[in-house]
Amino acid sequence: MSKVLMKGNEAIGAAAIAAGCKYFFGYPITPQSELPEYMSAHLPRVGGVYLQAESEVAAINMVYGAAGTGKRVMTSSSSPGIALKQEGISYIAGAELPCVIVNIVRGGPGLGSIQPAQSDYNQSTRGGGDGDYRLLVYAPGSIQEMVDLVQIAFDKADYYRNPVMVLGDGMMGQMMEPVEFKDDLPKMELPEKDWATTGTKGQRKPNVINSLYLAAEELEQHNIRLQKKYDEMKQNEVRYEEYQIEDAELVIAAYGTTARIAKAAVDQLREAGIKVGLFRPITVWPYPYDVVKNLPESVKHILCVEMSMGQMIDDVRIGNEGQRPVHFVGRSGGMIPTPQLVVDKVNEILNGGK
Amino acid sequence: MLNERVILAGFGGQGIMLMGQLLTQAGMDENKEVSWLPSYGPEMRGGTANCDVMISEKPIASPIISNDATSAIVMNLPSMVKFVPEVVGGGYVFVNSSLIEEKVERDDVTTYYIPCNEIANDLGNMKIANMVMLGAYVEVTKSLDPESVLNALEKKLGMTKASLMGINREAFAKGAEAAREQI
Amino acid sequence: MAVVFQKTRGLTDVETHYCPGCTHGIIHRLVGEVLEELGVLDEAIGVAPVGCSVLAYNYFNCDMSEAAHGRAPAVATGIKRLLPENVVFTYQGDGDLASIGTAEIVHAAHRSENITTIFVNNAIYGMTGGQMAPTTMIGQRTTTSPYGRDAATTGMPIKISEMLAQVPGATFVERVAVNTPGNVRKAKKAIKRAFELQLAGKGFGIIEVLSTCPTNWGLDPVKALRWLEDNLMVYYPLGNFRDYQEVENA
């Protein structure tokens, strides 16, 4: 298929529809509103349902009900709205329902700002809901990657019976880039959804969608089973990109928007003969800890760049296992770091380190 | 090697976002790497509007212009004040002189004063002032084939507004002509 | 021997956990019977709340979904929008529906979701141990209103049926009680009517059922029924507040 120029938020919608998602429950919030708008225009045309809920809380619970019917369903929001959805996300994870949740992050805490940020890293990878649960979280670095991952996300959600989050930010949501809807994306063998609540039709025993286990032993067993699933994700779902790492003296760790900015800085520094590389996690859960752990000998420093006061840096430190100093530079509140900020920080570290 | 980083700015209703999208679409159609990044927020509703456009031979790393614009297209005074400092030395500034009386004070950039609104008015449609400016920009920078930009517009207008193509084409040519007179 | 009465197929054989004298059992049975009589049990999907009826998914003999506290109408919306041919109902208590879930129930009514809500009002939080609900009567002692509910600090008991009857999208609103055989029959009729309207695609229906909580009211089952009649039924009058015909004419 040929390339089209699309805004991130609209591309997500188109990708979801391409993945067979016909149901969307949302609530307006900047900077993701173009996504529900897109769905409201396009889903009725494919025989689907778009519904604007009375709140994010209601929207995620509609997703819970809808996902229980076994059909592909999606919701989206931005940071404070995702915070409201956390209750429902925990229930969806607990009841093992597949769905895709999009978070187009803006500055926080509280009402924060409407400008791009990455300060929902913890909220996305650690969750705000109760209990031992995990989401598979994709953090695409371009609109094309977002389009690919949204489609893959639906397969993964169905395969694992688990919510999958696509983590973007205001910039990714608002910007336009050429995208191609590939027809050769890897497709998974998916199990039949014999657990769905669709009415027994007198053909089977009633199905129950539930996250309540009043007996402690049963709940523990449920948790052990969930953990096995999460372990399988850790084995099979880690994605990342390495850029100019082989001989690097310093590696920048950054995801999504900041990875693009960091890449510009790497190019600039390489032109000046400074050996810098980029490590870009594409899944932020499960995190590519092994990449950080096994960075080449040449790497003396890691610099984490984020649009937050430092959240992913905790994961970088976990992977690093104390091997090298881990530095941080970032902007927050909706401010976007410039390549120059990163270049200056790298120079400061390398000159200070010598 | 082509590596255009253009800031387009003005007030809501001047068609700023569309101008940026046309350049981006044209760049894509010429198989260049492109990105378009708008400012967004309350200012979108009637206040100032601006967007960053990248057109490059290489993949776009950062889609954000930060003091490294190769060109600034400013359609009103607040935009000129805000964005002219973002242009690199040797870059271009395109000023809508119909609405901006002030001159650009920097002498390390080349400035073109295009009376977009007057030209559009003479053609009988105020809405095409943005196309006048695009004509000037393409004429000076040669970053894109003029036909690519016009084709992008044709796509955007679609069947229902196809009749507007003629006047837009004229506006684009007039803009180019106005710029040529200043080269 | 001829069978003169048998348990409805609408309920499973699981023994319920409800306290002796609690009228949840009767209401469950009425819903089960209605689903069976309408022949829609195999098409039914119920949504259970948080509260005493949290385990309702073990008792109704149809597909069930357990919702977060107060969110049953949103969950039911999700189900019904995707499966419009199925019969979808929520079964919610007064803590669930009249307190934490007011937004969800009002907006399900407002959108006239084609679902049926069974709202069990016993004027107290049962599951958590007898705390005050928005529906608790003035002067009623609960574990969080130990001196009796005081209107000055906690407001007057909320009248959900009267409130929802004002929502244009509500198709059917009726308050019933299950304290006497006669009232049980009327309750069943109302429940059936609401499901019939759902089957006809007429939109949102709710049946508020006044119910007892002998345990947390601190009364024996018989006295609880009398207290219901003397207090709840006085403040919460039984009757139909809205029916489809009326909606049509309006």
mmCIF file of C-alpha atoms in Angstrom, chain C residues 19-20 25 32 46 49 71 76 80 89 93-94 101 103 107 117 133 137-138 143 158 180 197 237 241:
data_model
loop_
_atom_site.group_PDB
_atom_site.id
_atom_site.type_symbol
_atom_site.label_atom_id
_atom_site.label_comp_id
_atom_site.label_asym_id
_atom_site.label_seq_id
_atom_site.Cartn_x
_atom_site.Cartn_y
_atom_site.Cartn_z
ATOM 1 C CA CYS C 19 -28.562 -13.896 55.534
ATOM 2 C CA PRO C 20 -31.747 -15.501 56.833
ATOM 3 C CA GLY C 25 -33.345 -14.464 47.409
ATOM 4 C CA GLY C 32 -34.678 -15.904 37.103
ATOM 5 C CA GLY C 46 -26.136 -10.251 33.694
ATOM 6 C CA PRO C 49 -22.311 -5.322 41.399
ATOM 7 C CA ARG C 71 -19.953 0.595 37.244
ATOM 8 C CA ALA C 76 -23.743 -3.453 30.658
ATOM 9 C CA LYS C 80 -25.292 -4.458 25.002
ATOM 10 C CA PHE C 89 -29.353 -6.653 32.907
ATOM 11 C CA GLY C 93 -27.733 -2.533 45.547
ATOM 12 C CA ASP C 94 -28.223 0.962 46.913
ATOM 13 C CA GLY C 101 -22.537 4.592 40.768
ATOM 14 C CA ALA C 103 -23.058 8.873 37.271
ATOM 15 C CA HIS C 107 -26.071 8.278 32.010
ATOM 16 C CA THR C 117 -31.591 -2.607 35.961
ATOM 17 C CA ALA C 133 -26.190 4.645 52.544
ATOM 18 C CA MET C 137 -33.790 6.779 56.563
ATOM 19 C CA ILE C 138 -33.590 9.884 58.753
ATOM 20 C CA THR C 143 -22.474 1.782 61.998
ATOM 21 C CA ILE C 158 -32.143 9.958 47.903
ATOM 22 C CA THR C 180 -46.045 -9.524 50.923
ATOM 23 C CA LEU C 197 -39.572 -3.397 26.801
ATOM 24 C CA PRO C 237 -43.904 5.169 47.793
ATOM 25 C CA PHE C 241 -43.061 6.554 37.745
#
